[in-house]
CSV table of N, CA and C in Angstrom, one decimal:
chain,number,residue,atom,x,y,z
L,1,UNK,N,58.0,42.3,115.7
L,1,UNK,CA,56.6,41.8,115.3
L,1,UNK,C,57.5,40.1,114.9
L,2,UNK,N,55.7,39.4,115.2
L,2,UNK,CA,56.2,38.0,115.5
L,2,UNK,C,56.1,36.5,113.9
L,3,UNK,N,56.4,36.3,114.5
L,3,UNK,CA,56.6,35.1,112.9
L,3,UNK,C,55.4,34.5,112.7
L,4,UNK,N,54.3,34.9,111.4
L,4,UNK,CA,53.2,34.1,111.6
L,4,UNK,C,52.9,34.6,110.0
L,5,UNK,N,53.7,33.2,109.2
L,5,UNK,CA,53.5,32.9,107.5
L,5,UNK,C,52.7,32.0,107.2
L,6,UNK,N,51.5,32.5,106.1
L,6,UNK,CA,51.5,31.7,105.4
L,6,UNK,C,51.9,30.4,105.3
L,7,UNK,N,51.7,29.1,104.8
L,7,UNK,CA,52.5,28.3,103.8
L,7,UNK,C,51.8,27.8,103.8
L,8,UNK,N,51.3,27.9,101.6
L,8,UNK,CA,50.6,26.7,101.1
L,8,UNK,C,51.1,25.7,100.8
L,9,UNK,N,50.3,24.7,100.3
L,9,UNK,CA,50.6,23.4,100.3
L,9,UNK,C,50.1,22.5,99.6
L,10,UNK,N,50.8,21.3,98.5
L,10,UNK,CA,50.0,20.9,98.1
L,10,UNK,C,50.6,19.6,98.6
L,11,UNK,N,49.7,18.4,98.2
L,11,UNK,CA,50.2,17.2,98.1
L,11,UNK,C,48.9,16.4,98.0
L,12,UNK,N,49.5,15.3,96.7
L,12,UNK,CA,48.8,14.2,96.4
L,12,UNK,C,47.2,14.6,96.1
L,13,UNK,N,46.9,16.4,95.4
L,13,UNK,CA,46.2,16.5,95.0
L,13,UNK,C,45.3,17.3,96.0
L,14,UNK,N,45.4,17.8,97.2
L,14,UNK,CA,45.4,18.3,98.4
L,14,UNK,C,45.3,19.6,98.3
L,15,UNK,N,45.5,20.7,99.1
L,15,UNK,CA,45.5,22.2,99.2
L,15,UNK,C,46.0,22.0,100.6
L,16,UNK,N,46.9,22.2,101.1
L,16,UNK,CA,47.3,22.1,102.8
L,16,UNK,C,47.6,23.8,103.2
L,17,UNK,N,47.7,24.1,104.5
L,17,UNK,CA,48.2,25.6,104.9
L,17,UNK,C,48.5,25.3,105.6
L,18,UNK,N,49.1,26.1,106.2
L,18,UNK,CA,50.0,25.9,107.4
L,18,UNK,C,50.0,27.4,107.9
L,19,UNK,N,50.4,27.3,108.7
L,19,UNK,CA,50.2,28.8,109.7
L,19,UNK,C,51.6,28.6,110.1
L,20,UNK,N,53.0,29.5,110.7
L,20,UNK,CA,53.8,29.3,110.5
L,20,UNK,C,54.4,29.6,112.0
L,21,UNK,N,54.0,29.1,112.8
L,21,UNK,CA,54.6,29.5,113.9
L,21,UNK,C,56.1,29.8,115.3
L,22,UNK,N,56.3,29.7,115.6
L,22,UNK,CA,57.2,29.5,117.1
L,22,UNK,C,57.6,28.7,117.2
L,23,UNK,N,56.1,28.4,117.9
L,23,UNK,CA,55.0,26.5,118.0
L,23,UNK,C,55.3,25.5,116.9
L,24,UNK,N,55.4,26.2,115.8
L,24,UNK,CA,55.3,24.5,114.6
L,24,UNK,C,57.1,25.3,114.5
L,25,UNK,N,57.6,26.1,114.3
L,25,UNK,CA,59.3,26.3,114.8
L,25,UNK,C,59.9,24.8,115.4
L,26,UNK,N,59.4,25.1,116.9
L,26,UNK,CA,60.5,24.1,117.6
L,26,UNK,C,59.5,22.7,117.0
L,27,UNK,N,58.6,22.5,117.0
L,27,UNK,CA,57.9,21.4,117.3
L,27,UNK,C,58.3,20.0,115.8
L,28,UNK,N,58.6,21.1,115.2
L,28,UNK,CA,59.4,20.5,113.8
L,28,UNK,C,61.2,20.6,113.8
L,29,UNK,N,61.7,21.8,114.6
L,29,UNK,CA,62.9,21.7,114.8
L,29,UNK,C,63.3,20.4,116.1
L,30,UNK,N,62.3,20.2,116.4
L,30,UNK,CA,62.5,18.5,117.5
L,30,UNK,C,63.6,17.6,116.8
L,31,UNK,N,62.7,17.7,116.0
L,31,UNK,CA,63.4,16.4,114.4
L,31,UNK,C,63.8,16.9,113.7
L,32,UNK,N,64.6,18.3,113.0
L,32,UNK,CA,65.6,18.8,111.9
L,32,UNK,C,66.3,19.8,112.5
L,33,UNK,N,67.3,19.8,111.7
L,33,UNK,CA,67.8,21.2,112.5
L,33,UNK,C,67.4,21.9,111.4
L,34,UNK,N,66.4,23.3,110.9
L,34,UNK,CA,66.5,23.9,109.8
L,34,UNK,C,67.6,24.6,108.8
L,35,UNK,N,68.0,25.1,110.2
L,35,UNK,CA,69.0,26.1,110.2
L,35,UNK,C,70.7,26.0,109.5
L,36,UNK,N,70.7,23.7,109.9
L,36,UNK,CA,71.8,23.4,109.0
L,36,UNK,C,71.0,22.6,107.2
L,37,UNK,N,69.6,22.9,107.9
L,37,UNK,CA,68.9,22.2,105.9
L,37,UNK,C,69.4,23.7,104.7
L,38,UNK,N,69.3,25.3,105.6
L,38,UNK,CA,69.1,26.1,105.3
L,38,UNK,C,70.8,26.4,104.3
L,39,UNK,N,72.1,25.9,105.2
L,39,UNK,CA,73.2,26.2,104.3
L,39,UNK,C,73.5,25.1,104.5
L,40,UNK,N,71.8,24.0,104.4
L,40,UNK,CA,72.9,23.2,102.2
L,40,UNK,C,72.3,23.9,101.6
L,41,UNK,N,71.7,24.3,101.4
L,41,UNK,CA,70.8,24.7,101.0
L,41,UNK,C,71.6,25.8,100.2
L,42,UNK,N,71.9,26.9,100.8
L,42,UNK,CA,73.1,28.1,99.6
L,42,UNK,C,74.3,27.6,99.8
L,43,UNK,N,74.8,26.8,100.0
L,43,UNK,CA,76.4,25.4,99.8
L,43,UNK,C,75.6,24.2,98.2
L,44,UNK,N,74.7,24.1,98.2
L,44,UNK,CA,73.9,23.5,96.5
L,44,UNK,C,74.1,22.6,97.2
L,45,UNK,N,74.1,21.7,99.1
L,45,UNK,CA,74.1,20.4,98.4
L,45,UNK,C,73.4,19.7,99.1
L,46,UNK,N,72.0,19.5,98.7
L,46,UNK,CA,71.0,19.2,98.2
L,46,UNK,C,70.2,17.8,98.5
L,47,UNK,N,69.8,17.6,99.2
L,47,UNK,CA,70.2,15.9,100.8
L,47,UNK,C,68.8,15.2,100.5
L,48,UNK,N,68.3,14.9,98.8
L,48,UNK,CA,66.6,14.9,98.6
L,48,UNK,C,65.9,14.4,100.2
L,49,UNK,N,66.8,13.6,101.1
L,49,UNK,CA,66.3,12.2,101.9
L,49,UNK,C,65.6,13.5,103.2
L,50,UNK,N,66.4,14.0,102.9
L,50,UNK,CA,66.6,15.5,104.8
L,50,UNK,C,65.3,16.1,104.7
L,51,UNK,N,65.6,16.6,102.2
L,51,UNK,CA,64.2,17.5,102.0
L,51,UNK,C,62.6,17.4,102.8
L,52,UNK,N,62.7,15.2,102.0
L,52,UNK,CA,61.7,14.2,102.1
L,52,UNK,C,61.3,14.6,103.8
L,53,UNK,N,62.1,14.8,104.7
L,53,UNK,CA,61.6,14.5,106.1
L,53,UNK,C,60.9,15.7,106.1
L,54,UNK,N,61.6,17.0,105.9
L,54,UNK,CA,61.5,18.4,105.9
L,54,UNK,C,60.0,18.3,105.6
L,55,UNK,N,60.4,18.2,104.9
L,55,UNK,CA,58.4,18.2,103.5
L,55,UNK,C,57.0,17.8,104.7
L,56,UNK,N,57.6,16.4,104.7
L,56,UNK,CA,57.0,15.7,105.1
L,56,UNK,C,56.3,16.0,106.4
L,57,UNK,N,57.3,17.3,107.8
L,57,UNK,CA,57.1,16.7,108.9
L,57,UNK,C,56.1,18.2,109.3
L,58,UNK,N,56.4,19.1,107.7
L,58,UNK,CA,55.2,20.6,107.8
L,58,UNK,C,54.1,19.5,107.1
L,59,UNK,N,54.2,19.3,106.0
L,59,UNK,CA,53.0,18.4,105.2
L,59,UNK,C,51.6,17.7,106.6
L,60,UNK,N,52.4,17.5,107.3
L,60,UNK,CA,51.2,17.1,108.4
L,60,UNK,C,51.9,18.2,110.0
L,61,UNK,N,52.5,19.0,110.1
L,61,UNK,CA,52.3,20.4,110.8
L,61,UNK,C,50.5,20.8,110.6
L,62,UNK,N,50.8,20.8,108.8
L,62,UNK,CA,48.9,21.8,107.7
L,62,UNK,C,48.8,21.1,107.6
L,63,UNK,N,48.2,19.2,108.3
L,63,UNK,CA,47.0,18.4,108.0
L,63,UNK,C,46.9,16.8,107.4
L,64,UNK,N,48.7,16.6,106.6
L,64,UNK,CA,48.3,16.3,105.9
L,64,UNK,C,48.2,14.5,107.1
L,65,UNK,N,48.4,14.4,106.0
L,65,UNK,CA,49.0,12.1,106.9
L,65,UNK,C,50.5,11.7,106.2
L,66,UNK,N,51.3,11.4,105.9
L,66,UNK,CA,52.1,11.3,104.4
L,66,UNK,C,53.8,11.2,106.2
L,67,UNK,N,54.0,10.3,105.1
L,67,UNK,CA,55.5,9.7,105.5
L,67,UNK,C,57.2,10.7,105.3
L,68,UNK,N,57.8,11.0,105.7
L,68,UNK,CA,59.5,10.8,104.6
L,68,UNK,C,59.7,9.8,104.1
L,69,UNK,N,59.1,8.8,103.5
L,69,UNK,CA,59.2,8.0,102.7
L,69,UNK,C,58.0,8.3,101.6
L,70,UNK,N,56.7,8.8,101.5
L,70,UNK,CA,56.2,8.8,100.5
L,70,UNK,C,56.9,9.6,100.5
L,71,UNK,N,56.9,11.5,100.8
L,71,UNK,CA,57.3,12.3,100.0
L,71,UNK,C,58.7,12.2,99.2
L,72,UNK,N,59.6,11.4,99.9
L,72,UNK,CA,61.0,10.9,98.9
L,72,UNK,C,60.4,10.8,97.4
L,73,UNK,N,59.5,9.4,97.6
L,73,UNK,CA,59.5,8.3,96.4
L,73,UNK,C,58.1,10.2,95.5
L,74,UNK,N,56.8,10.9,96.2
L,74,UNK,CA,57.2,11.2,95.9
L,74,UNK,C,58.1,11.9,94.4
L,75,UNK,N,58.7,12.4,95.2
L,75,UNK,CA,59.2,13.6,94.9
L,75,UNK,C,60.1,13.0,93.6
L,76,UNK,N,60.2,11.8,93.6
L,76,UNK,CA,60.1,10.9,91.8
L,76,UNK,C,59.6,10.8,90.8
L,77,UNK,N,58.3,9.4,91.9
L,77,UNK,CA,57.6,9.0,90.8
L,77,UNK,C,56.3,9.9,90.1
L,78,UNK,N,56.3,11.5,90.7
L,78,UNK,CA,54.8,12.0,91.0
L,78,UNK,C,55.0,13.1,90.2
L,79,UNK,N,56.5,14.2,91.3
L,79,UNK,CA,56.7,15.5,89.8
L,79,UNK,C,58.1,15.4,89.4
L,80,UNK,N,58.6,14.4,89.6
L,80,UNK,CA,59.9,14.5,88.7
L,80,UNK,C,61.2,15.6,88.9
L,81,UNK,N,61.0,16.0,90.0
L,81,UNK,CA,61.8,17.3,90.7
L,81,UNK,C,62.9,16.9,89.9
L,82,UNK,N,63.5,17.8,90.5
L,82,UNK,CA,65.8,18.3,90.0
L,82,UNK,C,66.3,19.2,91.7
L,83,UNK,N,67.3,18.8,91.1
L,83,UNK,CA,67.7,19.5,92.2
L,83,UNK,C,67.6,21.1,92.1
L,84,UNK,N,66.9,21.6,91.0
L,84,UNK,CA,67.2,23.0,90.7
L,84,UNK,C,65.5,23.7,91.3
L,85,UNK,N,64.4,22.9,90.6
L,85,UNK,CA,63.6,23.4,91.3
L,85,UNK,C,63.1,23.3,92.9
L,86,UNK,N,63.3,22.2,93.9
L,86,UNK,CA,64.1,22.1,94.8
L,86,UNK,C,63.9,22.6,95.4
L,87,UNK,N,65.2,23.4,95.0
L,87,UNK,CA,65.7,24.6,95.3
L,87,UNK,C,65.1,25.2,95.9
L,88,UNK,N,64.8,25.4,94.5
L,88,UNK,CA,63.7,26.5,94.2
L,88,UNK,C,62.8,26.7,95.5
L,89,UNK,N,61.3,25.3,95.3
L,89,UNK,CA,60.7,25.9,96.3
L,89,UNK,C,60.7,25.3,98.0
L,90,UNK,N,62.6,24.9,98.1
L,90,UNK,CA,63.0,25.5,99.6
L,90,UNK,C,62.4,26.1,100.5
L,91,UNK,N,63.6,27.2,98.7
L,91,UNK,CA,63.8,28.7,99.3
L,91,UNK,C,62.8,29.8,99.7
L,92,UNK,N,61.6,28.9,99.0
L,92,UNK,CA,59.9,29.6,99.5
L,92,UNK,C,59.8,28.7,100.9
L,93,UNK,N,59.5,27.9,100.9
L,93,UNK,CA,59.8,27.2,102.5
L,93,UNK,C,60.2,28.4,104.0
L,94,UNK,N,61.7,28.1,103.3
L,94,UNK,CA,62.3,29.0,104.5
L,94,UNK,C,62.0,30.2,104.2
L,95,UNK,N,61.9,30.7,103.3
L,95,UNK,CA,60.9,32.8,103.6
L,95,UNK,C,59.7,32.2,104.4
L,96,UNK,N,59.2,31.4,104.6
L,96,UNK,CA,58.4,31.4,105.5
L,96,UNK,C,58.4,30.7,106.8
L,97,UNK,N,59.7,30.2,107.2
L,97,UNK,CA,60.0,30.0,108.5
L,97,UNK,C,61.4,30.7,109.3
L,98,UNK,N,61.8,31.7,108.3
L,98,UNK,CA,62.5,32.6,108.6
L,98,UNK,C,62.2,34.1,109.4
L,99,UNK,N,62.2,34.7,110.1
L,99,UNK,CA,61.5,36.8,109.4
L,99,UNK,C,62.8,36.7,108.3
L,100,UNK,N,61.6,38.3,108.6
L,100,UNK,CA,62.5,39.3,107.5
L,100,UNK,C,63.5,40.3,108.7
L,101,UNK,N,64.2,40.0,108.0
L,101,UNK,CA,64.7,41.1,108.6
L,101,UNK,C,64.7,42.9,108.2
L,102,UNK,N,65.1,42.7,109.8
L,102,UNK,CA,63.8,44.4,109.9
L,102,UNK,C,64.9,45.7,108.3
L,103,UNK,N,64.3,46.5,108.4
L,103,UNK,CA,64.9,46.6,107.2
L,103,UNK,C,65.7,48.3,107.6
L,104,UNK,N,66.7,48.2,107.3
L,104,UNK,CA,67.1,50.3,108.5
L,104,UNK,C,66.9,51.4,108.1
L,105,UNK,N,66.5,51.7,108.4
L,105,UNK,CA,66.5,53.7,107.4
L,105,UNK,C,66.7,54.3,107.6
L,106,UNK,N,67.1,55.2,106.3
L,106,UNK,CA,67.8,55.9,105.8
L,106,UNK,C,68.2,56.9,106.5
L,107,UNK,N,68.9,57.7,107.3
L,107,UNK,CA,68.9,59.2,108.1
L,107,UNK,C,69.6,59.6,107.5
């Protein structure tokens, strides 16, 4: 099964859709290690600047023109973001970036 999941994003009142493909993952991972970011989230090590970088890369892949600093600033001035709601949002994003494991058949 190919990695082809659609991710719906909103930025400053504009809706963006990104079809997450292996090419998209590869381009983003040229700038940030998605596995490391996932591992940090799994341990509760939420780094807002790293998340802002990842989100800006995703938004730009979807057609927005936004910098990491704009996302970082927006997280606090517009979204009043907390570690808990960032963790929830990123969990949804990670689901689009990693294929679902195959379900084992019961024998």
